[in-house]
Amino acid sequence: MVTEADVHEVLEVLGAAGATARLSGGWGVDALAGRQTREHRDLDVMVPAQRVEAALEALRGCGYAVTTDWLPVRVEVSHGARHVDLHPLHLAADGRGWQAGLDDTRFEYPADVWTTGCIAGREVICLTAAKQRELHAGYTHREQDRHDLAVLDGLEENA
Protein backbone atom coordinates (compact mmCIF):
# COMPACT_ATOMS: atom_id res chain seq x y z
CA MET A 1 0.00 0.00 0.00
CA VAL A 2 1.07 3.56 -0.67
CA THR A 3 1.07 5.80 2.42
CA GLU A 4 1.06 9.57 2.80
CA ALA A 5 4.79 9.36 3.58
CA ASP A 6 5.32 7.43 0.33
CA VAL A 7 3.45 10.15 -1.60
CA HIS A 8 5.72 12.81 -0.10
CA GLU A 9 8.85 10.78 -0.88
CA VAL A 10 7.85 10.14 -4.49
CA LEU A 11 6.92 13.79 -5.06
CA GLU A 12 10.29 14.89 -3.62
CA VAL A 13 12.22 12.43 -5.79
CA LEU A 14 10.31 13.37 -8.93
CA GLY A 15 10.64 17.09 -8.22
CA ALA A 16 14.40 16.73 -7.75
CA ALA A 17 14.53 14.98 -11.14
CA GLY A 18 12.74 17.92 -12.77
CA ALA A 19 9.57 15.86 -13.22
CA THR A 20 7.05 17.90 -11.26
CA ALA A 21 4.13 15.57 -10.65
CA ARG A 22 0.40 16.18 -10.89
CA LEU A 23 -1.84 13.78 -8.99
CA SER A 24 -4.79 11.91 -10.40
CA GLY A 25 -6.60 8.76 -9.35
CA GLY A 26 -7.36 7.96 -5.72
CA TRP A 27 -4.62 10.11 -4.21
CA GLY A 28 -5.79 12.97 -6.44
CA VAL A 29 -9.28 12.61 -4.95
CA ASP A 30 -7.82 12.49 -1.44
CA ALA A 31 -5.76 15.60 -2.19
CA LEU A 32 -9.00 17.40 -3.05
CA ALA A 33 -10.54 16.14 0.20
CA GLY A 34 -7.44 17.26 2.12
CA ARG A 35 -7.15 13.90 3.87
CA GLN A 36 -6.61 10.23 3.16
CA THR A 37 -10.02 8.58 2.79
CA ARG A 38 -9.01 5.00 1.90
CA GLU A 39 -6.02 2.71 1.39
CA HIS A 40 -4.28 3.06 -1.96
CA ARG A 41 -2.56 0.32 -3.94
CA ASP A 42 -0.75 2.88 -6.08
CA LEU A 43 -0.02 6.52 -6.69
CA ASP A 44 -1.09 7.88 -10.09
CA VAL A 45 1.08 10.77 -11.18
CA MET A 46 1.27 12.70 -14.40
CA VAL A 47 4.77 13.86 -15.21
CA PRO A 48 6.03 15.94 -18.13
CA ALA A 49 6.50 13.54 -21.05
CA GLN A 50 10.02 14.82 -21.72
CA ARG A 51 11.01 13.97 -18.11
CA VAL A 52 9.71 10.37 -17.95
CA GLU A 53 13.17 8.83 -18.32
CA ALA A 54 14.57 11.12 -15.62
CA ALA A 55 11.62 10.20 -13.37
CA LEU A 56 12.21 6.48 -13.94
CA GLU A 57 15.92 6.83 -13.20
CA ALA A 58 15.21 8.73 -10.00
CA LEU A 59 12.69 6.14 -8.83
CA ARG A 60 15.08 3.30 -9.69
CA GLY A 61 17.54 5.00 -7.33
CA CYS A 62 14.95 4.53 -4.56
CA GLY A 63 14.54 0.81 -5.25
CA TYR A 64 11.62 0.92 -7.71
CA ALA A 65 11.64 -1.28 -10.81
CA VAL A 66 9.44 -1.21 -13.90
CA THR A 67 6.64 -3.76 -13.58
CA THR A 68 4.32 -2.63 -16.40
CA ASP A 69 5.52 -0.77 -19.48
CA TRP A 70 2.74 0.54 -21.71
CA LEU A 71 4.62 3.62 -22.85
CA PRO A 72 3.74 6.05 -24.25
CA VAL A 73 0.48 5.61 -22.28
CA ARG A 74 1.83 4.70 -18.82
CA VAL A 75 4.56 2.90 -16.97
CA GLU A 76 4.21 1.41 -13.51
CA VAL A 77 7.12 0.99 -11.13
CA SER A 78 7.02 -1.01 -7.92
CA HIS A 79 9.04 -1.34 -4.76
CA GLY A 80 7.57 -4.13 -2.65
CA ALA A 81 3.90 -3.34 -2.09
CA ARG A 82 4.33 0.28 -3.22
CA HIS A 83 3.38 1.09 -6.81
CA VAL A 84 3.71 4.33 -8.76
CA ASP A 85 1.88 4.71 -12.06
CA LEU A 86 3.57 7.35 -14.24
CA HIS A 87 1.46 8.94 -16.97
CA PRO A 88 3.42 11.04 -19.51
CA LEU A 89 1.74 14.43 -19.90
CA HIS A 90 2.47 16.67 -22.86
CA LEU A 91 2.07 20.21 -21.56
CA ALA A 92 1.70 23.37 -23.60
CA ALA A 93 2.95 26.78 -22.46
CA ASP A 94 -0.63 27.90 -21.77
CA GLY A 95 -1.27 25.06 -19.29
CA ARG A 96 -3.22 22.76 -21.58
CA GLY A 97 -2.01 19.20 -21.92
CA TRP A 98 -2.70 15.80 -23.37
CA GLN A 99 -1.91 12.21 -22.52
CA ALA A 100 -1.68 9.31 -24.95
CA GLY A 101 -4.33 6.65 -24.60
CA LEU A 102 -4.57 3.13 -25.92
CA ASP A 103 -5.36 2.56 -29.61
CA ASP A 104 -4.11 6.00 -30.68
CA THR A 105 -6.58 7.86 -28.47
CA ARG A 106 -5.75 11.01 -26.53
CA PHE A 107 -6.94 12.44 -23.25
CA GLU A 108 -7.17 16.22 -23.33
CA TYR A 109 -6.55 18.38 -20.27
CA PRO A 110 -7.64 22.01 -20.63
CA ALA A 111 -5.66 24.46 -18.52
CA ASP A 112 -8.53 24.88 -16.06
CA VAL A 113 -8.59 21.22 -14.91
CA TRP A 114 -5.66 21.70 -12.51
CA THR A 115 -6.06 22.81 -8.93
CA THR A 116 -4.26 22.59 -5.62
CA GLY A 117 -4.97 19.90 -3.06
CA CYS A 118 -3.25 18.75 0.10
CA ILE A 119 -1.70 15.47 1.23
CA ALA A 120 -0.66 15.40 4.90
CA GLY A 121 0.02 19.13 5.01
CA ARG A 122 1.78 19.32 1.62
CA GLU A 123 0.18 21.26 -1.21
CA VAL A 124 0.06 19.27 -4.45
CA ILE A 125 -1.14 19.88 -7.98
CA CYS A 126 -4.08 17.64 -8.83
CA LEU A 127 -7.04 17.33 -11.16
CA THR A 128 -10.25 19.14 -10.31
CA ALA A 129 -13.24 17.21 -8.98
CA ALA A 130 -15.04 17.70 -12.31
CA LYS A 131 -12.14 16.21 -14.30
CA GLN A 132 -11.76 13.35 -11.81
CA ARG A 133 -15.46 12.58 -12.22
CA GLU A 134 -15.09 12.69 -16.01
CA LEU A 135 -12.23 10.17 -15.84
CA HIS A 136 -14.48 7.82 -13.86
CA ALA A 137 -16.94 7.57 -16.78
CA GLY A 138 -17.26 4.79 -19.32
CA TYR A 139 -16.23 1.70 -17.37
CA THR A 140 -17.58 -0.63 -14.69
CA HIS A 141 -16.70 0.82 -11.32
CA ARG A 142 -14.72 -1.13 -8.75
CA GLU A 143 -15.22 -0.63 -5.00
CA GLN A 144 -12.47 2.04 -4.86
CA ASP A 145 -14.04 3.90 -7.79
CA ARG A 146 -17.40 4.00 -6.03
CA HIS A 147 -15.63 5.25 -2.89
CA ASP A 148 -13.80 7.99 -4.81
CA LEU A 149 -17.02 9.10 -6.50
CA ALA A 150 -18.73 9.31 -3.09
CA VAL A 151 -15.86 11.48 -1.83
CA LEU A 152 -16.25 13.71 -4.89
CA ASP A 153 -20.02 13.89 -4.24
CA GLY A 154 -19.29 15.06 -0.68
CA LEU A 155 -16.92 17.74 -1.93
CA GLU A 156 -19.52 19.06 -4.37
CA GLU A 157 -22.22 19.08 -1.66
CA ASN A 158 -19.95 21.12 0.64
CA ALA A 159 -18.84 23.55 -2.06
C-alpha atoms as a PDB file:
ATOM      1  CA  MET A   1       0.000   0.000   0.000  1.00  0.00           C
ATOM      2  CA  VAL A   2       1.067   3.564  -0.673  1.00  0.00           C
ATOM      3  CA  THR A   3       1.066   5.798   2.423  1.00  0.00           C
ATOM      4  CA  GLU A   4       1.059   9.573   2.802  1.00  0.00           C
ATOM      5  CA  ALA A   5       4.790   9.359   3.576  1.00  0.00           C
ATOM      6  CA  ASP A   6       5.318   7.434   0.331  1.00  0.00           C
ATOM      7  CA  VAL A   7       3.453  10.146  -1.597  1.00  0.00           C
ATOM      8  CA  HIS A   8       5.715  12.811  -0.096  1.00  0.00           C
ATOM      9  CA  GLU A   9       8.850  10.784  -0.879  1.00  0.00           C
ATOM     10  CA  VAL A  10       7.845  10.143  -4.492  1.00  0.00           C
ATOM     11  CA  LEU A  11       6.923  13.794  -5.056  1.00  0.00           C
ATOM     12  CA  GLU A  12      10.285  14.892  -3.616  1.00  0.00           C
ATOM     13  CA  VAL A  13      12.221  12.431  -5.788  1.00  0.00           C
ATOM     14  CA  LEU A  14      10.309  13.372  -8.931  1.00  0.00           C
ATOM     15  CA  GLY A  15      10.643  17.089  -8.216  1.00  0.00           C
ATOM     16  CA  ALA A  16      14.403  16.731  -7.746  1.00  0.00           C
ATOM     17  CA  ALA A  17      14.528  14.982 -11.137  1.00  0.00           C
ATOM     18  CA  GLY A  18      12.739  17.920 -12.775  1.00  0.00           C
ATOM     19  CA  ALA A  19       9.572  15.862 -13.221  1.00  0.00           C
ATOM     20  CA  THR A  20       7.050  17.904 -11.257  1.00  0.00           C
ATOM     21  CA  ALA A  21       4.126  15.570 -10.648  1.00  0.00           C
ATOM     22  CA  ARG A  22       0.399  16.176 -10.894  1.00  0.00           C
ATOM     23  CA  LEU A  23      -1.838  13.776  -8.986  1.00  0.00           C
ATOM     24  CA  SER A  24      -4.787  11.911 -10.400  1.00  0.00           C
ATOM     25  CA  GLY A  25      -6.600   8.758  -9.348  1.00  0.00           C
ATOM     26  CA  GLY A  26      -7.360   7.965  -5.715  1.00  0.00           C
ATOM     27  CA  TRP A  27      -4.621  10.111  -4.205  1.00  0.00           C
ATOM     28  CA  GLY A  28      -5.793  12.968  -6.440  1.00  0.00           C
ATOM     29  CA  VAL A  29      -9.282  12.606  -4.952  1.00  0.00           C
ATOM     30  CA  ASP A  30      -7.822  12.486  -1.441  1.00  0.00           C
ATOM     31  CA  ALA A  31      -5.761  15.602  -2.191  1.00  0.00           C
ATOM     32  CA  LEU A  32      -9.005  17.397  -3.047  1.00  0.00           C
ATOM     33  CA  ALA A  33     -10.541  16.137   0.203  1.00  0.00           C
ATOM     34  CA  GLY A  34      -7.438  17.255   2.116  1.00  0.00           C
ATOM     35  CA  ARG A  35      -7.147  13.896   3.869  1.00  0.00           C
ATOM     36  CA  GLN A  36      -6.610  10.228   3.155  1.00  0.00           C
ATOM     37  CA  THR A  37     -10.023   8.580   2.787  1.00  0.00           C
ATOM     38  CA  ARG A  38      -9.007   5.002   1.905  1.00  0.00           C
ATOM     39  CA  GLU A  39      -6.020   2.713   1.394  1.00  0.00           C
ATOM     40  CA  HIS A  40      -4.276   3.062  -1.955  1.00  0.00           C
ATOM     41  CA  ARG A  41      -2.561   0.320  -3.936  1.00  0.00           C
ATOM     42  CA  ASP A  42      -0.749   2.880  -6.076  1.00  0.00           C
ATOM     43  CA  LEU A  43      -0.022   6.522  -6.689  1.00  0.00           C
ATOM     44  CA  ASP A  44      -1.092   7.880 -10.086  1.00  0.00           C
ATOM     45  CA  VAL A  45       1.085  10.772 -11.177  1.00  0.00           C
ATOM     46  CA  MET A  46       1.265  12.698 -14.400  1.00  0.00           C
ATOM     47  CA  VAL A  47       4.766  13.855 -15.212  1.00  0.00           C
ATOM     48  CA  PRO A  48       6.035  15.942 -18.126  1.00  0.00           C
ATOM     49  CA  ALA A  49       6.501  13.535 -21.050  1.00  0.00           C
ATOM     50  CA  GLN A  50      10.016  14.818 -21.723  1.00  0.00           C
ATOM     51  CA  ARG A  51      11.008  13.967 -18.110  1.00  0.00           C
ATOM     52  CA  VAL A  52       9.707  10.368 -17.949  1.00  0.00           C
ATOM     53  CA  GLU A  53      13.173   8.831 -18.316  1.00  0.00           C
ATOM     54  CA  ALA A  54      14.574  11.122 -15.621  1.00  0.00           C
ATOM     55  CA  ALA A  55      11.623  10.196 -13.375  1.00  0.00           C
ATOM     56  CA  LEU A  56      12.210   6.483 -13.938  1.00  0.00           C
ATOM     57  CA  GLU A  57      15.917   6.833 -13.203  1.00  0.00           C
ATOM     58  CA  ALA A  58      15.208   8.735  -9.998  1.00  0.00           C
ATOM     59  CA  LEU A  59      12.686   6.136  -8.832  1.00  0.00           C
ATOM     60  CA  ARG A  60      15.083   3.299  -9.691  1.00  0.00           C
ATOM     61  CA  GLY A  61      17.537   5.000  -7.329  1.00  0.00           C
ATOM     62  CA  CYS A  62      14.948   4.529  -4.565  1.00  0.00           C
ATOM     63  CA  GLY A  63      14.538   0.809  -5.255  1.00  0.00           C
ATOM     64  CA  TYR A  64      11.625   0.919  -7.706  1.00  0.00           C
ATOM     65  CA  ALA A  65      11.636  -1.283 -10.807  1.00  0.00           C
ATOM     66  CA  VAL A  66       9.439  -1.209 -13.901  1.00  0.00           C
ATOM     67  CA  THR A  67       6.638  -3.763 -13.585  1.00  0.00           C
ATOM     68  CA  THR A  68       4.315  -2.629 -16.402  1.00  0.00           C
ATOM     69  CA  ASP A  69       5.517  -0.773 -19.481  1.00  0.00           C
ATOM     70  CA  TRP A  70       2.738   0.541 -21.706  1.00  0.00           C
ATOM     71  CA  LEU A  71       4.620   3.618 -22.849  1.00  0.00           C
ATOM     72  CA  PRO A  72       3.738   6.054 -24.255  1.00  0.00           C
ATOM     73  CA  VAL A  73       0.482   5.606 -22.281  1.00  0.00           C
ATOM     74  CA  ARG A  74       1.825   4.702 -18.823  1.00  0.00           C
ATOM     75  CA  VAL A  75       4.565   2.904 -16.965  1.00  0.00           C
ATOM     76  CA  GLU A  76       4.213   1.406 -13.507  1.00  0.00           C
ATOM     77  CA  VAL A  77       7.119   0.994 -11.131  1.00  0.00           C
ATOM     78  CA  SER A  78       7.023  -1.007  -7.925  1.00  0.00           C
ATOM     79  CA  HIS A  79       9.045  -1.344  -4.761  1.00  0.00           C
ATOM     80  CA  GLY A  80       7.574  -4.127  -2.649  1.00  0.00           C
ATOM     81  CA  ALA A  81       3.897  -3.337  -2.086  1.00  0.00           C
ATOM     82  CA  ARG A  82       4.334   0.281  -3.223  1.00  0.00           C
ATOM     83  CA  HIS A  83       3.377   1.089  -6.815  1.00  0.00           C
ATOM     84  CA  VAL A  84       3.711   4.331  -8.761  1.00  0.00           C
ATOM     85  CA  ASP A  85       1.879   4.706 -12.058  1.00  0.00           C
ATOM     86  CA  LEU A  86       3.570   7.349 -14.238  1.00  0.00           C
ATOM     87  CA  HIS A  87       1.460   8.937 -16.969  1.00  0.00           C
ATOM     88  CA  PRO A  88       3.419  11.038 -19.506  1.00  0.00           C
ATOM     89  CA  LEU A  89       1.740  14.427 -19.899  1.00  0.00           C
ATOM     90  CA  HIS A  90       2.469  16.671 -22.864  1.00  0.00           C
ATOM     91  CA  LEU A  91       2.070  20.212 -21.557  1.00  0.00           C
ATOM     92  CA  ALA A  92       1.704  23.374 -23.603  1.00  0.00           C
ATOM     93  CA  ALA A  93       2.950  26.776 -22.457  1.00  0.00           C
ATOM     94  CA  ASP A  94      -0.634  27.896 -21.773  1.00  0.00           C
ATOM     95  CA  GLY A  95      -1.271  25.063 -19.291  1.00  0.00           C
ATOM     96  CA  ARG A  96      -3.217  22.759 -21.582  1.00  0.00           C
ATOM     97  CA  GLY A  97      -2.013  19.197 -21.915  1.00  0.00           C
ATOM     98  CA  TRP A  98      -2.697  15.798 -23.371  1.00  0.00           C
ATOM     99  CA  GLN A  99      -1.915  12.212 -22.524  1.00  0.00           C
ATOM    100  CA  ALA A 100      -1.681   9.310 -24.953  1.00  0.00           C
ATOM    101  CA  GLY A 101      -4.334   6.648 -24.599  1.00  0.00           C
ATOM    102  CA  LEU A 102      -4.574   3.131 -25.923  1.00  0.00           C
ATOM    103  CA  ASP A 103      -5.360   2.555 -29.612  1.00  0.00           C
ATOM    104  CA  ASP A 104      -4.112   5.998 -30.682  1.00  0.00           C
ATOM    105  CA  THR A 105      -6.585   7.856 -28.470  1.00  0.00           C
ATOM    106  CA  ARG A 106      -5.752  11.008 -26.527  1.00  0.00           C
ATOM    107  CA  PHE A 107      -6.937  12.436 -23.245  1.00  0.00           C
ATOM    108  CA  GLU A 108      -7.170  16.225 -23.334  1.00  0.00           C
ATOM    109  CA  TYR A 109      -6.547  18.376 -20.272  1.00  0.00           C
ATOM    110  CA  PRO A 110      -7.638  22.008 -20.629  1.00  0.00           C
ATOM    111  CA  ALA A 111      -5.659  24.457 -18.522  1.00  0.00           C
ATOM    112  CA  ASP A 112      -8.533  24.880 -16.058  1.00  0.00           C
ATOM    113  CA  VAL A 113      -8.592  21.222 -14.906  1.00  0.00           C
ATOM    114  CA  TRP A 114      -5.661  21.702 -12.507  1.00  0.00           C
ATOM    115  CA  THR A 115      -6.061  22.806  -8.933  1.00  0.00           C
ATOM    116  CA  THR A 116      -4.256  22.590  -5.621  1.00  0.00           C
ATOM    117  CA  GLY A 117      -4.967  19.904  -3.061  1.00  0.00           C
ATOM    118  CA  CYS A 118      -3.252  18.746   0.101  1.00  0.00           C
ATOM    119  CA  ILE A 119      -1.696  15.465   1.232  1.00  0.00           C
ATOM    120  CA  ALA A 120      -0.658  15.397   4.899  1.00  0.00           C
ATOM    121  CA  GLY A 121       0.024  19.127   5.011  1.00  0.00           C
ATOM    122  CA  ARG A 122       1.781  19.322   1.624  1.00  0.00           C
ATOM    123  CA  GLU A 123       0.179  21.260  -1.212  1.00  0.00           C
ATOM    124  CA  VAL A 124       0.058  19.269  -4.451  1.00  0.00           C
ATOM    125  CA  ILE A 125      -1.140  19.878  -7.977  1.00  0.00           C
ATOM    126  CA  CYS A 126      -4.077  17.640  -8.830  1.00  0.00           C
ATOM    127  CA  LEU A 127      -7.035  17.330 -11.155  1.00  0.00           C
ATOM    128  CA  THR A 128     -10.251  19.139 -10.306  1.00  0.00           C
ATOM    129  CA  ALA A 129     -13.237  17.212  -8.983  1.00  0.00           C
ATOM    130  CA  ALA A 130     -15.044  17.696 -12.312  1.00  0.00           C
ATOM    131  CA  LYS A 131     -12.144  16.208 -14.295  1.00  0.00           C
ATOM    132  CA  GLN A 132     -11.758  13.346 -11.807  1.00  0.00           C
ATOM    133  CA  ARG A 133     -15.458  12.583 -12.217  1.00  0.00           C
ATOM    134  CA  GLU A 134     -15.091  12.690 -16.013  1.00  0.00           C
ATOM    135  CA  LEU A 135     -12.229  10.175 -15.840  1.00  0.00           C
ATOM    136  CA  HIS A 136     -14.485   7.819 -13.865  1.00  0.00           C
ATOM    137  CA  ALA A 137     -16.945   7.572 -16.779  1.00  0.00           C
ATOM    138  CA  GLY A 138     -17.256   4.790 -19.323  1.00  0.00           C
ATOM    139  CA  TYR A 139     -16.233   1.701 -17.371  1.00  0.00           C
ATOM    140  CA  THR A 140     -17.575  -0.632 -14.694  1.00  0.00           C
ATOM    141  CA  HIS A 141     -16.696   0.817 -11.315  1.00  0.00           C
ATOM    142  CA  ARG A 142     -14.725  -1.131  -8.745  1.00  0.00           C
ATOM    143  CA  GLU A 143     -15.215  -0.629  -5.003  1.00  0.00           C
ATOM    144  CA  GLN A 144     -12.473   2.037  -4.859  1.00  0.00           C
ATOM    145  CA  ASP A 145     -14.038   3.902  -7.793  1.00  0.00           C
ATOM    146  CA  ARG A 146     -17.405   4.003  -6.031  1.00  0.00           C
ATOM    147  CA  HIS A 147     -15.632   5.246  -2.889  1.00  0.00           C
ATOM    148  CA  ASP A 148     -13.801   7.988  -4.809  1.00  0.00           C
ATOM    149  CA  LEU A 149     -17.024   9.097  -6.501  1.00  0.00           C
ATOM    150  CA  ALA A 150     -18.732   9.307  -3.087  1.00  0.00           C
ATOM    151  CA  VAL A 151     -15.859  11.485  -1.827  1.00  0.00           C
ATOM    152  CA  LEU A 152     -16.253  13.712  -4.893  1.00  0.00           C
ATOM    153  CA  ASP A 153     -20.022  13.894  -4.238  1.00  0.00           C
ATOM    154  CA  GLY A 154     -19.286  15.056  -0.680  1.00  0.00           C
ATOM    155  CA  LEU A 155     -16.919  17.741  -1.934  1.00  0.00           C
ATOM    156  CA  GLU A 156     -19.518  19.055  -4.365  1.00  0.00           C
ATOM    157  CA  GLU A 157     -22.217  19.083  -1.656  1.00  0.00           C
ATOM    158  CA  ASN A 158     -19.945  21.119   0.640  1.00  0.00           C
ATOM    159  CA  ALA A 159     -18.836  23.554  -2.059  1.00  0.00           C
END
